[in-house]
PDB file of N, CA and C in Angstrom:
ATOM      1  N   UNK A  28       0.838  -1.172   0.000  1.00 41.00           N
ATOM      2  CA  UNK A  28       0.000   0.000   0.000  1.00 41.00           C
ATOM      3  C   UNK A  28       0.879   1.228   0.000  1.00 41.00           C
ATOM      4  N   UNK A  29       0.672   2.155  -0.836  1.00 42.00           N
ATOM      5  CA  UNK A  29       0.976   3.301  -0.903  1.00 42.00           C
ATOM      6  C   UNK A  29       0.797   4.430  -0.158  1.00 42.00           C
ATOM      7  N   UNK A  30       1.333   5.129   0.839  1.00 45.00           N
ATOM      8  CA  UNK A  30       0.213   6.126   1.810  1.00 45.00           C
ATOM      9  C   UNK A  30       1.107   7.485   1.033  1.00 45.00           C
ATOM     10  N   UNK A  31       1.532   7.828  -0.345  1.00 44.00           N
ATOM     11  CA  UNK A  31       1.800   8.914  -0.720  1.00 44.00           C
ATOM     12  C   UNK A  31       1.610   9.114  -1.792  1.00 44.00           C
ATOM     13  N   UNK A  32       0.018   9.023  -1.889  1.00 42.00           N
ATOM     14  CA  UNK A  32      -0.709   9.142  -3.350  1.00 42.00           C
ATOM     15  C   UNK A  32      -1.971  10.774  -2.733  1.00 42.00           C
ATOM     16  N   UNK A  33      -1.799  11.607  -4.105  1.00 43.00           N
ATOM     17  CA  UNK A  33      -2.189  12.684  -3.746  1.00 43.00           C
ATOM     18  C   UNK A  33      -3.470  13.047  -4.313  1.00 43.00           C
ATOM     19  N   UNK A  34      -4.225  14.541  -4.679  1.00 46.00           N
ATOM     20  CA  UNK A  34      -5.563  14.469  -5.227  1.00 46.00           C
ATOM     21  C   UNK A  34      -6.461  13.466  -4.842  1.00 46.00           C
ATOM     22  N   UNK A  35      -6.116  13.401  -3.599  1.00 50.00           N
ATOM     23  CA  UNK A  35      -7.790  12.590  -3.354  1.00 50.00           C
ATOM     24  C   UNK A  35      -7.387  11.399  -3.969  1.00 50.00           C
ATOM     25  N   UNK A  36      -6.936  10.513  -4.385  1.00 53.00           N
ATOM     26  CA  UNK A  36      -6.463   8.978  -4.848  1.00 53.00           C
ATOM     27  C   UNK A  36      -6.102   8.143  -4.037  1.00 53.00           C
ATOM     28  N   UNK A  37      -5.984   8.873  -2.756  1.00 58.00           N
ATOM     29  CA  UNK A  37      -5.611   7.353  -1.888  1.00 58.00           C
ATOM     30  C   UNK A  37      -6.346   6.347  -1.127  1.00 58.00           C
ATOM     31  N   UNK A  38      -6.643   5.422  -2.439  1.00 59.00           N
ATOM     32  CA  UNK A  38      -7.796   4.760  -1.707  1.00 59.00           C
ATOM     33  C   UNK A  38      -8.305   4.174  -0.363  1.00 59.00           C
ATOM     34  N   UNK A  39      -7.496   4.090   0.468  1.00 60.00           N
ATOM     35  CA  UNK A  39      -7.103   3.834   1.965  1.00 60.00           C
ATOM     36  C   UNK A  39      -7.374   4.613   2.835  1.00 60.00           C
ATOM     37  N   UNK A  40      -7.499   5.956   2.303  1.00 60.00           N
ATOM     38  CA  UNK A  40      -8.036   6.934   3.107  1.00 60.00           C
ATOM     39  C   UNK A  40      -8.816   6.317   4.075  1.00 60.00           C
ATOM     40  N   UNK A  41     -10.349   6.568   3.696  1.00 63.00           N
ATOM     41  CA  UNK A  41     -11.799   6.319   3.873  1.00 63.00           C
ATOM     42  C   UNK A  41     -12.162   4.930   4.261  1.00 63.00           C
ATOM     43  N   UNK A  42     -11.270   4.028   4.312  1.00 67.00           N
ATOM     44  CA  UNK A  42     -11.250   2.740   4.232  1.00 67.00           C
ATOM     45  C   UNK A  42     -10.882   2.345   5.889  1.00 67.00           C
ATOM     46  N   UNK A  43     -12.074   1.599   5.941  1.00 66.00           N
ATOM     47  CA  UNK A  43     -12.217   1.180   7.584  1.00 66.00           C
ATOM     48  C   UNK A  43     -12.532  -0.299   7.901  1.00 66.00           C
ATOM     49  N   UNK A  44     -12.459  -1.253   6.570  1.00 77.00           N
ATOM     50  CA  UNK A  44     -13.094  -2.822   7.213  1.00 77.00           C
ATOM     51  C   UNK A  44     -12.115  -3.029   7.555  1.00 77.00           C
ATOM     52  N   UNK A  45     -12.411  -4.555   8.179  1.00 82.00           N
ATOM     53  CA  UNK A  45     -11.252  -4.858   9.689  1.00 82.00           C
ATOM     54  C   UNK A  45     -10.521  -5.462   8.345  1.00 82.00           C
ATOM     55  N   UNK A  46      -8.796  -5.752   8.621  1.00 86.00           N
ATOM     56  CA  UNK A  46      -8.218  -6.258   7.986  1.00 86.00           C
ATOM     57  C   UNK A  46      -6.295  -6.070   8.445  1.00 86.00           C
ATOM     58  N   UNK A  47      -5.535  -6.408   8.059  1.00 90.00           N
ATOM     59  CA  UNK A  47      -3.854  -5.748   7.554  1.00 90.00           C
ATOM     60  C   UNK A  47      -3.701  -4.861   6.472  1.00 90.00           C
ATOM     61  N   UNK A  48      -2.745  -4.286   6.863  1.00 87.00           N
ATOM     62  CA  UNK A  48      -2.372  -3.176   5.815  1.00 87.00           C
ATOM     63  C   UNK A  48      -0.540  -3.827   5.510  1.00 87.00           C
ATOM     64  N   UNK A  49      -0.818  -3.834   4.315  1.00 90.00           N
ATOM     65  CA  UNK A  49       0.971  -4.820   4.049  1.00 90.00           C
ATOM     66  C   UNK A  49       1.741  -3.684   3.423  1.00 90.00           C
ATOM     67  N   UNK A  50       2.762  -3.870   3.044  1.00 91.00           N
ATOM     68  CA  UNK A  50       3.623  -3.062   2.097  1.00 91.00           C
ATOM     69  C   UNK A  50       3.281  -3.633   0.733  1.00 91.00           C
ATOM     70  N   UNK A  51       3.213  -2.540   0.020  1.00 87.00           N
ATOM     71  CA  UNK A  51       3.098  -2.765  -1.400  1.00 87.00           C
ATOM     72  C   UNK A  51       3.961  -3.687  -2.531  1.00 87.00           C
ATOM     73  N   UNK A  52       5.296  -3.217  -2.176  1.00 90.00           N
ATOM     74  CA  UNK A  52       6.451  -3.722  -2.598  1.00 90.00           C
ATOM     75  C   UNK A  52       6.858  -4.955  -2.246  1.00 90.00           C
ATOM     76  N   UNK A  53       6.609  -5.580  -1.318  1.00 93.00           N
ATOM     77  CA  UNK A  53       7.413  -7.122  -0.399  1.00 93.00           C
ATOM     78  C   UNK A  53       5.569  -7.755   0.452  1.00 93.00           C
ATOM     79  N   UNK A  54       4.970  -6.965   0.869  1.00 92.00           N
ATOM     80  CA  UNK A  54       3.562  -7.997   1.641  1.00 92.00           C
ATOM     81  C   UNK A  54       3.986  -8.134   2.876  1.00 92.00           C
ATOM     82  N   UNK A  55       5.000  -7.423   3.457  1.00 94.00           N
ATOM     83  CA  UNK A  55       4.989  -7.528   4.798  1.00 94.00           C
ATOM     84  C   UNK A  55       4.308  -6.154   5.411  1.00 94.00           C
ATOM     85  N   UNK A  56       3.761  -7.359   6.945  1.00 94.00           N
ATOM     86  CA  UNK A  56       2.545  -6.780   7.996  1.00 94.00           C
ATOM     87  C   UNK A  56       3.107  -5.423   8.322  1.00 94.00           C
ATOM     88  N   UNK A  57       2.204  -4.341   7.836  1.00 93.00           N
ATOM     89  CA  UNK A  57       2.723  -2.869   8.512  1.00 93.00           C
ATOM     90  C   UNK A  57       1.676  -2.884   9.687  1.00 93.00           C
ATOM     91  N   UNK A  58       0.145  -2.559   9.411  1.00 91.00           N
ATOM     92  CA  UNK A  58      -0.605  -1.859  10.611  1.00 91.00           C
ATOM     93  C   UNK A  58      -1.981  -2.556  10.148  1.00 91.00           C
ATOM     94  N   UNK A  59      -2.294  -3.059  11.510  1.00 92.00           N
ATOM     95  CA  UNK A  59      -4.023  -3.454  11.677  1.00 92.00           C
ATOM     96  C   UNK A  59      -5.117  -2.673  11.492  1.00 92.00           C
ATOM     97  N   UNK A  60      -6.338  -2.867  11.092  1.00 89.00           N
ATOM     98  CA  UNK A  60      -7.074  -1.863  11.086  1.00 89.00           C
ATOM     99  C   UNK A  60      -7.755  -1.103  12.299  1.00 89.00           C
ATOM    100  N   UNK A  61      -7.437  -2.107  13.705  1.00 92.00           N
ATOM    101  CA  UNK A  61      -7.707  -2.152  14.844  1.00 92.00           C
ATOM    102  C   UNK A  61      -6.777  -0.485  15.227  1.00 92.00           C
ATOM    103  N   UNK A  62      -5.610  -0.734  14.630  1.00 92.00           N
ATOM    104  CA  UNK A  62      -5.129   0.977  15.010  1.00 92.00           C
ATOM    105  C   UNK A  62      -5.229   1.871  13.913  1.00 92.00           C
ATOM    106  N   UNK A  63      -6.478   1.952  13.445  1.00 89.00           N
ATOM    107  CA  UNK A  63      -6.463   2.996  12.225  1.00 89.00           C
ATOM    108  C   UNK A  63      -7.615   3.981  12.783  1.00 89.00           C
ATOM    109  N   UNK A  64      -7.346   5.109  12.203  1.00 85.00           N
ATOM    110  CA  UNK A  64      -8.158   6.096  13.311  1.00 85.00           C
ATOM    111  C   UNK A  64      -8.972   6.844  12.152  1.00 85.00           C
ATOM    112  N   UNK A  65     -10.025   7.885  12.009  1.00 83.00           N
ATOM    113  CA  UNK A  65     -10.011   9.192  11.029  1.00 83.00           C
ATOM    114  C   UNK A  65      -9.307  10.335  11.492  1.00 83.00           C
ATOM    115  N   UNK A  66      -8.485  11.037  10.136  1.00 80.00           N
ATOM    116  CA  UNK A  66      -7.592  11.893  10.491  1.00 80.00           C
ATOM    117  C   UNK A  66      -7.598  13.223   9.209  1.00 80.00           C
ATOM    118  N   UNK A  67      -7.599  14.531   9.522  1.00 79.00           N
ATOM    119  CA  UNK A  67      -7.647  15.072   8.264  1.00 79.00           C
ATOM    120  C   UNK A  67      -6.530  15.232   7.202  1.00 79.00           C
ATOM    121  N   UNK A  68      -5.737  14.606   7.427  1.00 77.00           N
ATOM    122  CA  UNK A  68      -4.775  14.260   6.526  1.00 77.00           C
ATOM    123  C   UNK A  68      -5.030  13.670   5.477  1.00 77.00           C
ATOM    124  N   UNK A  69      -4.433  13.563   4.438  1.00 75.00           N
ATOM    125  CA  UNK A  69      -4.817  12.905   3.213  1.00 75.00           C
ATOM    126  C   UNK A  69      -5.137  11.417   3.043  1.00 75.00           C
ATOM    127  N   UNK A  70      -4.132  10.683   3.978  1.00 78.00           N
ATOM    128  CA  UNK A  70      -3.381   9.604   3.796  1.00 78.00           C
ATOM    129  C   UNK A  70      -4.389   8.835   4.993  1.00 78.00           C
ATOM    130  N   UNK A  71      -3.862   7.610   5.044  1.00 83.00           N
ATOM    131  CA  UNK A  71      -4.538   6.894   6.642  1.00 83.00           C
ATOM    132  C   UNK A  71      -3.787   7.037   7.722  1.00 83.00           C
ATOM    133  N   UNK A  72      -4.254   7.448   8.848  1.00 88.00           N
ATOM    134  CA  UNK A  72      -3.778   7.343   9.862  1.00 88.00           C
ATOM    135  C   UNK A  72      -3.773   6.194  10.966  1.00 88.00           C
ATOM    136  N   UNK A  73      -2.445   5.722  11.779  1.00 91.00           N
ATOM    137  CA  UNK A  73      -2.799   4.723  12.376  1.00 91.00           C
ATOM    138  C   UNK A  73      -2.090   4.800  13.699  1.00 91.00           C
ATOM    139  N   UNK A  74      -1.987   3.921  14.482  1.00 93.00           N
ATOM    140  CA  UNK A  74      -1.579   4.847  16.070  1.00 93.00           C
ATOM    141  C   UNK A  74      -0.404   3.557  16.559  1.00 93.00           C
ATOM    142  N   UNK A  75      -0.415   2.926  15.795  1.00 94.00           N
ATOM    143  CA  UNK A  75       0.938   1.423  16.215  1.00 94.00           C
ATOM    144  C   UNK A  75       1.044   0.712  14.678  1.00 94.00           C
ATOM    145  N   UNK A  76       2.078   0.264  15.274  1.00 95.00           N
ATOM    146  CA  UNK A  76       2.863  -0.842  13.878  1.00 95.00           C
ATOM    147  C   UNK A  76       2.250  -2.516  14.801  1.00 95.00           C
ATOM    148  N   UNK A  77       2.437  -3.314  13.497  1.00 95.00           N
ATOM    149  CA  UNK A  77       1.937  -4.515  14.069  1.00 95.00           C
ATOM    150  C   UNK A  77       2.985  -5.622  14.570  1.00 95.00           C
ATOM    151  N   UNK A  78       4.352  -5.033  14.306  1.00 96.00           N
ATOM    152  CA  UNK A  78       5.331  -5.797  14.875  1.00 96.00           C
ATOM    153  C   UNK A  78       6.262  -4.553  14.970  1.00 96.00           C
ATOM    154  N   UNK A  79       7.167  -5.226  15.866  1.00 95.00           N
ATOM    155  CA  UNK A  79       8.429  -4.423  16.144  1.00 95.00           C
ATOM    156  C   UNK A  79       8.924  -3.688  15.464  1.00 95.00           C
ATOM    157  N   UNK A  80       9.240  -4.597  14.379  1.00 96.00           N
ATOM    158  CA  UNK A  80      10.087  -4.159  13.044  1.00 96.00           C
ATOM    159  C   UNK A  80       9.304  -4.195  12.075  1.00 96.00           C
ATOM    160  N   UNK A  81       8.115  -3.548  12.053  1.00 96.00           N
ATOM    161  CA  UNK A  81       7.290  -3.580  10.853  1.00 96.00           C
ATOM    162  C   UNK A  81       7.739  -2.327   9.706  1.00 96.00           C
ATOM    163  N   UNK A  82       8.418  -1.307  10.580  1.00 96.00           N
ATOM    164  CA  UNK A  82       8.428   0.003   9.876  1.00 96.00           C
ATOM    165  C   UNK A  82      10.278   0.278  10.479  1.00 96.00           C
ATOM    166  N   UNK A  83      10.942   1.007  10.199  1.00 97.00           N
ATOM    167  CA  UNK A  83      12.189   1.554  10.193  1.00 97.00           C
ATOM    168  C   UNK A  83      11.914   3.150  10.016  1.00 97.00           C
ATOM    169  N   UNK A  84      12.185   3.725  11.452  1.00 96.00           N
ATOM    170  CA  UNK A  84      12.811   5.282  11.242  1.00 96.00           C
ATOM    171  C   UNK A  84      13.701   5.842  11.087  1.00 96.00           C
ATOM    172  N   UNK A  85      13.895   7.038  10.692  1.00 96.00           N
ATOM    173  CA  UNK A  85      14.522   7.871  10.294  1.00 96.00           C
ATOM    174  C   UNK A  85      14.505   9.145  10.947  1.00 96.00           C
ATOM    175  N   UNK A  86      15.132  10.193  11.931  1.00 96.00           N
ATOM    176  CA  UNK A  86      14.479  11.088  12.118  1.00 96.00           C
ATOM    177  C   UNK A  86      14.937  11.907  10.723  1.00 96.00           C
ATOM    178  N   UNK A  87      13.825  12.712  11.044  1.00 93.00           N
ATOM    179  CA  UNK A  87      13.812  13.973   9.673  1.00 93.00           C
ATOM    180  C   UNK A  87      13.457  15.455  10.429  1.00 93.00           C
ATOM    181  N   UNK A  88      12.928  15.684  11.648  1.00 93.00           N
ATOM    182  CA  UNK A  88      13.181  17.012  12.118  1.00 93.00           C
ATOM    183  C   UNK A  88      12.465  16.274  13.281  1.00 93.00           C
ATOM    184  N   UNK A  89      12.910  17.588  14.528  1.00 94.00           N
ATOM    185  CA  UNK A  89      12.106  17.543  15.874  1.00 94.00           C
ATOM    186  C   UNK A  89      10.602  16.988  15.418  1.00 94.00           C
ATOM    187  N   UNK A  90      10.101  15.607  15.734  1.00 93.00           N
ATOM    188  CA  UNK A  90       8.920  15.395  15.943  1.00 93.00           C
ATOM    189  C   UNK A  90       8.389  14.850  14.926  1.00 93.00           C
ATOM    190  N   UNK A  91       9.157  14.378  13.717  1.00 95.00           N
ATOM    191  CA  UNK A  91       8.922  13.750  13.071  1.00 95.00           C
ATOM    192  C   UNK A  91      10.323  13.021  12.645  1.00 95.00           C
ATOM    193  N   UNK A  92       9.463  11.415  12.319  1.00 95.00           N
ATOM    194  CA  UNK A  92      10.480  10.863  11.814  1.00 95.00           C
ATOM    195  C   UNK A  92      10.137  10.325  10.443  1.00 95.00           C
ATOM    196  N   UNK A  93      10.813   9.685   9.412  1.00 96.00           N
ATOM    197  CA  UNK A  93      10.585   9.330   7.864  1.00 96.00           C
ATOM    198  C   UNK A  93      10.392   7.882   8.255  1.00 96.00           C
ATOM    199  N   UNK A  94       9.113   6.759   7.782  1.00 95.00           N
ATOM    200  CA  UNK A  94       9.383   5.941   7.986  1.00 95.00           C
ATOM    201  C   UNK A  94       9.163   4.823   6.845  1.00 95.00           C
ATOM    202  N   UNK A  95       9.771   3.574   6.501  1.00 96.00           N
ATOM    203  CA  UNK A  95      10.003   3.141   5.756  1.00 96.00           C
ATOM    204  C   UNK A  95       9.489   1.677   6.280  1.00 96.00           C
ATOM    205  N   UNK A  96       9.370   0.868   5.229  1.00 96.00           N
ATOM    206  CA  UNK A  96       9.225  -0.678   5.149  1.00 96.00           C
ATOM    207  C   UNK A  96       9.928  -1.475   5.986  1.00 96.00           C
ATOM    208  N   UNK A  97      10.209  -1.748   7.153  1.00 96.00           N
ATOM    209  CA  UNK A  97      11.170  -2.823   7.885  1.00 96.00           C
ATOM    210  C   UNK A  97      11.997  -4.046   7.532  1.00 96.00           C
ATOM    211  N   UNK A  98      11.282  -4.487   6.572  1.00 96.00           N
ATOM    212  CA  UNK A  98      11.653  -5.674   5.803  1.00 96.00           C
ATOM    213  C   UNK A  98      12.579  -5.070   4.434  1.00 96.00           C
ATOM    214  N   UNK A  99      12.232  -4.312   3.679  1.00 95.00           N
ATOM    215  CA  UNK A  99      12.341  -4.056   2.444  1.00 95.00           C
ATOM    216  C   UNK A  99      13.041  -2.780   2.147  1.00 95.00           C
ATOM    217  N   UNK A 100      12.648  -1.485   2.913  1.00 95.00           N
ATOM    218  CA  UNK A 100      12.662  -0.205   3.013  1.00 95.00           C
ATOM    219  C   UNK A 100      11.942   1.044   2.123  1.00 95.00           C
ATOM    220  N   UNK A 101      11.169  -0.519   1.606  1.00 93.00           N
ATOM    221  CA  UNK A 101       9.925   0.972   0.664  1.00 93.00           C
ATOM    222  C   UNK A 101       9.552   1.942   1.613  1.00 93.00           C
ATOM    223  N   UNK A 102       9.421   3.333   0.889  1.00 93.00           N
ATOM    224  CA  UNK A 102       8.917   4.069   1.846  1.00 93.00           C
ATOM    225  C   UNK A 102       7.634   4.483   2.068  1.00 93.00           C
ATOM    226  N   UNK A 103       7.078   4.238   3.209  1.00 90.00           N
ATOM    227  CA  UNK A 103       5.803   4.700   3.694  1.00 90.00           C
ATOM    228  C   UNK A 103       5.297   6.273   4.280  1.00 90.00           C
ATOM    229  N   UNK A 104       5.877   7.195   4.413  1.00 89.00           N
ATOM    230  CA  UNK A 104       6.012   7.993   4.702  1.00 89.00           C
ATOM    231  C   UNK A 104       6.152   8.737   6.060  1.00 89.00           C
ATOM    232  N   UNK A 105       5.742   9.191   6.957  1.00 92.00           N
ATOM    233  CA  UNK A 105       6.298   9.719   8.472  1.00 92.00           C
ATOM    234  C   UNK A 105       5.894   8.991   9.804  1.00 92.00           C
ATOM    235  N   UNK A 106       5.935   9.456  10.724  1.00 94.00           N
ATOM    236  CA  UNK A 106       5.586   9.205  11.911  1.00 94.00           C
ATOM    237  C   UNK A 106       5.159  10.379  13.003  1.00 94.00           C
ATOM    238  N   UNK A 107       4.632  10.809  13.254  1.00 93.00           N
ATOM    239  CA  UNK A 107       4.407  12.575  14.102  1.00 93.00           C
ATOM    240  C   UNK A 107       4.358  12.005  15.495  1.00 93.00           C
ATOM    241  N   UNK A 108       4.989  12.689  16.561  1.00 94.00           N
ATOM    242  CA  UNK A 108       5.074  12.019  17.669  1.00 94.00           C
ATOM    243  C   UNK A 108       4.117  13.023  18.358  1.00 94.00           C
ATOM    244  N   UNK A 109       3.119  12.565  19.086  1.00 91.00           N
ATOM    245  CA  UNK A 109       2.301  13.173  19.714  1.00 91.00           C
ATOM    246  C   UNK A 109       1.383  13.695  18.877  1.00 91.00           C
ATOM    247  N   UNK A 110       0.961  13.164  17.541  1.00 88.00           N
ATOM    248  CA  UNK A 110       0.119  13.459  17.160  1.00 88.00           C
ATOM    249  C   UNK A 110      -1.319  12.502  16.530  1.00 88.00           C
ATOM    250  N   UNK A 111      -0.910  12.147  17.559  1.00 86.00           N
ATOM    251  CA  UNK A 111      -2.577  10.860  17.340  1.00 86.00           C
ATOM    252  C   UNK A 111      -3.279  11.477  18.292  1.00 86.00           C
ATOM    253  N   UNK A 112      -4.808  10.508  17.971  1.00 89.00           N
ATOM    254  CA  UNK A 112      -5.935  10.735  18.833  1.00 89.00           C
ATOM    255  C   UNK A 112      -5.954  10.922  20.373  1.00 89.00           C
ATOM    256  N   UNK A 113      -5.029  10.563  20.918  1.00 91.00           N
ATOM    257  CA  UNK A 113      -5.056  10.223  22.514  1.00 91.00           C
ATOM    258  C   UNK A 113      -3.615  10.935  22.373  1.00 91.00           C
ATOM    259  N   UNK A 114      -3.533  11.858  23.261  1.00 90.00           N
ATOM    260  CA  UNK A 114      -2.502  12.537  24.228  1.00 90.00           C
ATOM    261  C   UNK A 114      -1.102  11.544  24.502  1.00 90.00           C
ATOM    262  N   UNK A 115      -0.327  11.669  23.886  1.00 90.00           N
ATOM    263  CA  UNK A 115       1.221  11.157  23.819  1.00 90.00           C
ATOM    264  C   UNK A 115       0.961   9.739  23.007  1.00 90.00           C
ATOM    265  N   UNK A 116       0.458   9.446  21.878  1.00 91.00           N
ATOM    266  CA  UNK A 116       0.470   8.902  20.930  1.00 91.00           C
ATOM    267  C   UNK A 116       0.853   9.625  19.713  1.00 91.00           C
ATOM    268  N   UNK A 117       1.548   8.900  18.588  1.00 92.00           N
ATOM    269  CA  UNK A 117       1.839   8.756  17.818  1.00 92.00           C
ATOM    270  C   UNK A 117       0.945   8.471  17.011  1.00 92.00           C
ATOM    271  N   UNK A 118       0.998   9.441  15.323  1.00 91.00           N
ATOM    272  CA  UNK A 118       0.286   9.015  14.166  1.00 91.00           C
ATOM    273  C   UNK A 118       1.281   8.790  13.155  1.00 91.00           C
ATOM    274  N   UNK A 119       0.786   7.478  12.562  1.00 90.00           N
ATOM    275  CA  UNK A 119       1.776   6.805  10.969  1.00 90.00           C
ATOM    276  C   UNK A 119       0.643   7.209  10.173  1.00 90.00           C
TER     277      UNK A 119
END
């Protein structure tokens, strides 16, 4: 799955049945739908990875980090720290 598709194209947005969200490139487990939230961002938002090493960071400035495929290193795009639904959570 792609989370850096723009104009309104990302079909994942809006998308809420229960399921996994894999990497596009390789099919490995990024995020459950169990942590997927609504967010006004373009993209989907989600509040945990489904394994340890599902994702690989990068920092890229105070409070955000770049994050990528764990397995593979496609890139998925950020991480905002403290910016999920609940107070000292994190949004992917």
């Amino acid at each position: 799955m792609s989370f850096c598709a723009f104009l309104g194209s990302e079909v994942f947005r809006s998308h809420f049945e229960p399921g996994i969200y894999v990497c596009a490139k390789c099919g490995y487990e990024l995020f459950s739908s169990r942590a997927k939230y609504e967010h006004s961002s373009p993209w989907p938002a989600f509040t945990e990875t489904i394994h340890e090493d599902s994702v690989a960071k990068r920092k890229e400035r105070p409070g955000a980090y770049k994050v990528s495929c764990g397995k593979c290193g496609n890139g998925l795009g950020h991480e905002f720290l403290n910016d999920g639904p609940k107070r000292g959570q994190s949004r992917f």
